[in-house]
Short mmCIF file of C-alpha atoms in Angstrom, two decimals:
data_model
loop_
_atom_site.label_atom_id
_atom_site.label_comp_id
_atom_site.label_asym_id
_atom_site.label_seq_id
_atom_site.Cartn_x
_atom_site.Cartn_y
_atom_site.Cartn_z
CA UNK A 272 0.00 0.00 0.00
CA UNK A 273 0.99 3.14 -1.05
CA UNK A 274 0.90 6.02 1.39
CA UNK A 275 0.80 9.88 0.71
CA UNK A 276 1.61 12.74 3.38
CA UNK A 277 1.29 16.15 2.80
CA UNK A 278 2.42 18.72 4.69
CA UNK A 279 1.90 22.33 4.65
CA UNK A 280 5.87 23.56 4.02
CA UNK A 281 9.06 21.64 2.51
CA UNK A 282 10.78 21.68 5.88
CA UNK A 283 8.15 20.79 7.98
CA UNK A 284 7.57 17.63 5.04
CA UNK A 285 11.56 16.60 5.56
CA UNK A 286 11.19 16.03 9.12
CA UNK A 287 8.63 13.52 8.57
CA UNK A 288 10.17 12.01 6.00
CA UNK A 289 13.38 11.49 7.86
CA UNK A 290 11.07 9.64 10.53
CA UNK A 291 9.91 7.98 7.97
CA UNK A 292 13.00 6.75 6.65
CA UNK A 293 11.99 8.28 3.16
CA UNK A 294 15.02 9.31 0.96
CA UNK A 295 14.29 9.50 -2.11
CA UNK A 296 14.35 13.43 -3.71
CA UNK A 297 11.77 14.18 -6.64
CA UNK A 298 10.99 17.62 -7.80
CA UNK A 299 7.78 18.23 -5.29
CA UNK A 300 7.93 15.45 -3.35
CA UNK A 301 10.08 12.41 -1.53
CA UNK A 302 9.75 8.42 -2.10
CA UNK A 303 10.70 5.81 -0.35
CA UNK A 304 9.55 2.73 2.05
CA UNK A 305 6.01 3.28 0.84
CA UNK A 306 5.26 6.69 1.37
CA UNK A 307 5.33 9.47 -0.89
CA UNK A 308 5.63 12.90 0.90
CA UNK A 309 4.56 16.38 -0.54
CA UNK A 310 4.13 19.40 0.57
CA UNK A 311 2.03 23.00 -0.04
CA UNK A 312 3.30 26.23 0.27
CA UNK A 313 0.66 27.54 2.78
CA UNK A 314 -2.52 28.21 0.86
CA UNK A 315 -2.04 26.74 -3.15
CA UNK A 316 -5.94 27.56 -3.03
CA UNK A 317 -7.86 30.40 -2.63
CA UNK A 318 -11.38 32.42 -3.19
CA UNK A 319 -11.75 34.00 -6.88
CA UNK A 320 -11.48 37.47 -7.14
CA UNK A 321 -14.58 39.59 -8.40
CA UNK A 322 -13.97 39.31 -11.36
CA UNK A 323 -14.81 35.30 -11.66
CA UNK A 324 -18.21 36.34 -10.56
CA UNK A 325 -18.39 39.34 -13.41
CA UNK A 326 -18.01 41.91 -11.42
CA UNK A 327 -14.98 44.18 -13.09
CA UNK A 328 -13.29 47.12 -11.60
CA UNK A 329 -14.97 49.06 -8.91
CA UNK A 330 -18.42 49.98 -9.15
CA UNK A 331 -20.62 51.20 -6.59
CA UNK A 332 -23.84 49.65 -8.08
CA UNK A 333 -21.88 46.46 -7.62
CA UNK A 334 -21.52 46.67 -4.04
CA UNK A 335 -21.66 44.59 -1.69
CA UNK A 336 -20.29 41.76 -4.01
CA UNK A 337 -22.10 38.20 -2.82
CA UNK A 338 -21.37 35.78 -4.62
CA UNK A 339 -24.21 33.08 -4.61
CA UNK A 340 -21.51 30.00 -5.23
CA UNK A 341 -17.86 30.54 -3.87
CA UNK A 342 -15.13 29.67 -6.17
CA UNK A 343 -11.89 28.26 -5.23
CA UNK A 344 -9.16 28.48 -7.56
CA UNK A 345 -5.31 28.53 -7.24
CA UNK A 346 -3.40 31.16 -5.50
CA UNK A 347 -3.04 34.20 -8.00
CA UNK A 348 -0.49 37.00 -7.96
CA UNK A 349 -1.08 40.21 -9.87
CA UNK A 350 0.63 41.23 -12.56
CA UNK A 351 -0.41 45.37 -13.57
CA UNK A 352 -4.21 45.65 -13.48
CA UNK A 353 -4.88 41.87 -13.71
CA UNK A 354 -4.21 39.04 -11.72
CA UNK A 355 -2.77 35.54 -12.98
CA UNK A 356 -2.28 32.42 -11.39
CA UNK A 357 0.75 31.75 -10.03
CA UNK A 358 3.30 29.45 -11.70
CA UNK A 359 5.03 28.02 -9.08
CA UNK A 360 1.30 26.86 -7.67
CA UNK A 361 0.69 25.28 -10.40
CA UNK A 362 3.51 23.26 -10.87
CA UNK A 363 3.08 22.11 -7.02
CA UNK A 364 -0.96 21.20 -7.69
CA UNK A 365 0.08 19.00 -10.64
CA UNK A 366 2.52 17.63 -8.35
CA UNK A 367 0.10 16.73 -5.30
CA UNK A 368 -2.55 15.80 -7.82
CA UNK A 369 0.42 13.10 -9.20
CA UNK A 370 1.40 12.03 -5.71
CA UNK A 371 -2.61 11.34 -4.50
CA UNK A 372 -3.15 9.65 -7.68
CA UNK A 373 -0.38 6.93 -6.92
CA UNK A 374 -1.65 6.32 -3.22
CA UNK A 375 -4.00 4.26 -1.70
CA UNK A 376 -4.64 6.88 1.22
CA UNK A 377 -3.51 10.21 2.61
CA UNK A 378 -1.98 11.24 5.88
CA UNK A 379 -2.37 14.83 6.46
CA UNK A 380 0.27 16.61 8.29
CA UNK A 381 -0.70 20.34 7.90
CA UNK A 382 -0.41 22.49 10.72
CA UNK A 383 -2.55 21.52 14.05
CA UNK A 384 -5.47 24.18 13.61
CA UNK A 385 -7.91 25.77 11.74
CA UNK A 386 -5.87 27.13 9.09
CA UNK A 387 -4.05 24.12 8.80
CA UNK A 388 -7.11 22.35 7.88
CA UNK A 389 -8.28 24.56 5.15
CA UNK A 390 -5.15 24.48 3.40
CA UNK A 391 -5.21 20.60 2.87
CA UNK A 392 -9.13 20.97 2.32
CA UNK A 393 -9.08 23.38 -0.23
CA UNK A 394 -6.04 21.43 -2.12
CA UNK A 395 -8.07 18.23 -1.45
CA UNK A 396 -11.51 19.71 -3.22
CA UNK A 397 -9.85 21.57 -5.90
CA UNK A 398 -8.40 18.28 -7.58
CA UNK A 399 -11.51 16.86 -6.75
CA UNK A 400 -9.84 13.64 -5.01
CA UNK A 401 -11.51 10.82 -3.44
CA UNK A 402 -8.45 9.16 -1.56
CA UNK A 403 -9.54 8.28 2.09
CA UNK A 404 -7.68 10.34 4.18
CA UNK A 405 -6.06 10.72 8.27
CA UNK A 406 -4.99 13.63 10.03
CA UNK A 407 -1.70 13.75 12.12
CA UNK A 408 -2.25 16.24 14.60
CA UNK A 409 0.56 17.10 16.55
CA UNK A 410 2.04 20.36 18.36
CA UNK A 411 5.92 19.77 17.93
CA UNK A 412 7.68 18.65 15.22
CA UNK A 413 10.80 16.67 17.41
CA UNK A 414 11.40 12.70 15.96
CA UNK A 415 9.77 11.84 18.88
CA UNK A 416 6.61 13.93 18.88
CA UNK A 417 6.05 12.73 15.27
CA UNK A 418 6.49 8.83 15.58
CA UNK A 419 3.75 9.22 18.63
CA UNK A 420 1.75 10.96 16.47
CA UNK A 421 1.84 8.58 13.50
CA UNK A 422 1.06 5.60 15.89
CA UNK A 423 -2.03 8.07 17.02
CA UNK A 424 -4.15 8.85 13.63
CA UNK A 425 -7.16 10.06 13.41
CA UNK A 426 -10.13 9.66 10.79
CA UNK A 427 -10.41 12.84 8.40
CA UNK A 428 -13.84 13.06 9.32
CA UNK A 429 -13.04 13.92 13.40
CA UNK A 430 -12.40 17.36 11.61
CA UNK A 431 -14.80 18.29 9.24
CA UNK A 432 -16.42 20.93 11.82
CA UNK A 433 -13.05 22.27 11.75
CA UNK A 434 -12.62 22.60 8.19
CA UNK A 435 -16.30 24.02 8.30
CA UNK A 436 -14.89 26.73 10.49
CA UNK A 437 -11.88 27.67 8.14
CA UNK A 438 -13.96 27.94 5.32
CA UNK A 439 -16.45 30.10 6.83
CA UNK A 440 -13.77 32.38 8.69
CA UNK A 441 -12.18 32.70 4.85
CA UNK A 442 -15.47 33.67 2.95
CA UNK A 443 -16.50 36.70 6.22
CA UNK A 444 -12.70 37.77 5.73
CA UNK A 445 -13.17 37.59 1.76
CA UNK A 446 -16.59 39.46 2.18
CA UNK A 447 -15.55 42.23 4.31
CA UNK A 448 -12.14 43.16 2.73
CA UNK A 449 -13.46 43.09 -1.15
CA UNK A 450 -16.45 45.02 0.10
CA UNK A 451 -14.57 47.70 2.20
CA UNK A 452 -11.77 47.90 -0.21
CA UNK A 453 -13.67 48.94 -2.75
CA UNK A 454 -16.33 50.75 -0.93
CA UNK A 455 -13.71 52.97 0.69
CA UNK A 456 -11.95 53.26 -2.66
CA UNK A 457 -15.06 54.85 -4.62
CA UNK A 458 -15.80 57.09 -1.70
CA UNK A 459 -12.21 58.51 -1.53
CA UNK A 460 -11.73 58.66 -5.50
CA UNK A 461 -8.59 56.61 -5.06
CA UNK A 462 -6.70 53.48 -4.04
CA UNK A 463 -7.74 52.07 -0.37
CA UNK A 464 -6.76 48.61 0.73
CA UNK A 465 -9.07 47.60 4.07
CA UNK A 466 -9.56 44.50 5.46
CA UNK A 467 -10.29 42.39 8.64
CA UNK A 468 -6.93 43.61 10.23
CA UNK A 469 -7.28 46.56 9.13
CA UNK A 470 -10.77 47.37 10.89
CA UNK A 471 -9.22 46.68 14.41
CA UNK A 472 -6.82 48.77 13.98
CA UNK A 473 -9.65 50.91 12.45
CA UNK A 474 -12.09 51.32 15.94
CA UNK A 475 -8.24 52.85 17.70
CA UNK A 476 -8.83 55.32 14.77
CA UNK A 477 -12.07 56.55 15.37
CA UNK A 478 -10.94 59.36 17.38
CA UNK A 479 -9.20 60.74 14.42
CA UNK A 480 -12.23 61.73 12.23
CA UNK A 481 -13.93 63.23 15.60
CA UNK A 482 -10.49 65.48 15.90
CA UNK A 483 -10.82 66.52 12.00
CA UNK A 484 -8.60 63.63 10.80
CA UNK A 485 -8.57 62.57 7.01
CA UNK A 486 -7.72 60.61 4.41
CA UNK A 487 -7.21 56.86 4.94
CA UNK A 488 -7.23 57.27 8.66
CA UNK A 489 -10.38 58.68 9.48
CA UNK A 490 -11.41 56.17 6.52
CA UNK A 491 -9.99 52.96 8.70
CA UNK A 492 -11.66 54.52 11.45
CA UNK A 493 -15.27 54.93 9.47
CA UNK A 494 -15.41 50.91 8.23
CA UNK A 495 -14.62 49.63 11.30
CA UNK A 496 -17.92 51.72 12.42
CA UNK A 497 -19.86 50.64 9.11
CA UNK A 498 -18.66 47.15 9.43
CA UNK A 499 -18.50 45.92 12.46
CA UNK A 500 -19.88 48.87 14.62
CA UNK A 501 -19.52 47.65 18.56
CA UNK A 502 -18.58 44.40 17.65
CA UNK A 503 -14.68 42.73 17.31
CA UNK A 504 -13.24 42.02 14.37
CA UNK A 505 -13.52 38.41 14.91
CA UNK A 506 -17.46 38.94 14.14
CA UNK A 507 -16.89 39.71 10.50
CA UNK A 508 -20.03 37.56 9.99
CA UNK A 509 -22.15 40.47 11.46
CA UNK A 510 -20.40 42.72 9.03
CA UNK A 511 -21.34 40.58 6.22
CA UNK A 512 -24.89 40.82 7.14
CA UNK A 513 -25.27 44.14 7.64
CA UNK A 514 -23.86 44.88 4.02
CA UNK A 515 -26.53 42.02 2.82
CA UNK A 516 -29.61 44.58 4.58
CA UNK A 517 -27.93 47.22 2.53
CA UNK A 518 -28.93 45.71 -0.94
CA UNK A 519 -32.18 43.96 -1.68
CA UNK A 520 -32.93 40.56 -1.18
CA UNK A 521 -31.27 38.84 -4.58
CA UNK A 522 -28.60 37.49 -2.36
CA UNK A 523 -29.06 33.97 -0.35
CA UNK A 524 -28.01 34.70 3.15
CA UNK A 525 -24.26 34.10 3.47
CA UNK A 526 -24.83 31.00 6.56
CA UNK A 527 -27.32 29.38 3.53
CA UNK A 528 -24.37 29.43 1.02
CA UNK A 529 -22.08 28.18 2.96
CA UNK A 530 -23.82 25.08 4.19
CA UNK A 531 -25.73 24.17 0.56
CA UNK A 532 -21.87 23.92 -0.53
CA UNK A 533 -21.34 21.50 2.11
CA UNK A 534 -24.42 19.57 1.26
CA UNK A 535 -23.32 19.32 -2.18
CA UNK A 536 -20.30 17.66 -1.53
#
């Protein structure tokens, strides 16, 4: 039986592999004693920008941008006014999608948490594989620490809630910074990058605007009021539903999107 493991970085994919006894160097991955070991670069996969959906540039009649169906599509990088996917992604997907499709099942070793879990899910969706799959979950990355947690597996399935929670956290941060980006760009006539960071950051600004502050600051200090009003940042949901009372009622409720993609699955 033939054994993948993917991990979420090169280095962090070498010291399993040395536990593993697994020697053998390919471009992408390692062989050797039945395993084959690959790795991501953090997130190969990510939410489409507007423009998948048709919307193009910023308009305000567009706003807020909903889509009904979130895409997922390789990591892009921009390049002028337009963004591309990235190369080097690409490559890597081919290579995952070549490792999977020589195994008989997948251990995933991406990092311990939330995020960690969305970058194997996202990978795993995108090439649309089938491959039954277990999740090492383990805090330290010492020869040790690993062997333990190879001989302690756990069915894919224990985190599906989890991977339910990434994805959800990604579309309210996707949501609020396309939204506020561009909102804050048509209002100011010019370029204004805001997202879920930013709006923290944002309600320490307030003050600003009350003093006779301008320009990006007051701006910061204005979304974070808009978006999330009283709330943290962390409740970007809230903010997502407040911009979905501010158009009519075209739009499926964000929570009904998000779990119609799960039952389509």
């Amino acid at each position: 039986m033939i054994t993948a493991v993917i991990a979420e970085k090169p280095s962090v994919a070498k010291d399993i592999a040395n536990v593993l006894n697994v020697r053998e160097r390919h471009d992408g991955y390692l062989s050797g004693n039945g395993y084959l070991v690959t790795w991501a670069f953090g997130h190969l996969v990510q939410l489409a920008m507007p423009d998948a959906y048709g919307f193009s540039g910023f308009r305000r009649e567009n706003l807020p941008i909903i889509p009904q169906e979130f895409k997922f599509i390789p990591r892009q990088i921009r390049e002028g006014k337009e963004y591309k996917s990235d190369p080097g992604v690409l490559k890597q997907l081919k290579v995952i999608n070549e490792v999977f499709a020589q195994s008989d099942r997948i251990i995933v070793a991406t990092d311990a948490g939330r995020e960690g879990e969305g970058i194997f899910r996202y990978i795993y969706n995108y090439l649309g594989c089938r491959k039954p799959f277990v999740r090492l979950w383990i805090s330290s990355l010492t020869d040790c620490a690993i062997r333990d947690g190879l001989d302690k597996l756990k069915p894919g399935s224990d985190y599906d809630n989890l991977y339910r929670a990434a994805e959800a956290r990604a579309i309210a941060d996707y949501l609020v910074g396309i939204n506020s980006t561009q909102a804050l760009s048509i209002a100011a006539g010019q370029g204004i990058f805001c997202g879920r960071r930013h709006l923290d950051t944002g309600a320490s600004l307030q003050p600003c605007r009350a003093e006779g502050g301008t320009g990006a600051l007051a701006g910061a200090g204005a979304a974070h009021r808009l978006l999330v009003g009283a709330d943290h940042y962390h409740h970007a949901g809230a903010a997502a539903e407040h911009l979905l009372q501010r158009k009519d009622q075209r739009h499926p409720q964000i929570s009904r999107a998000v779990r119609q993609r799960h039952r389509d699955r």
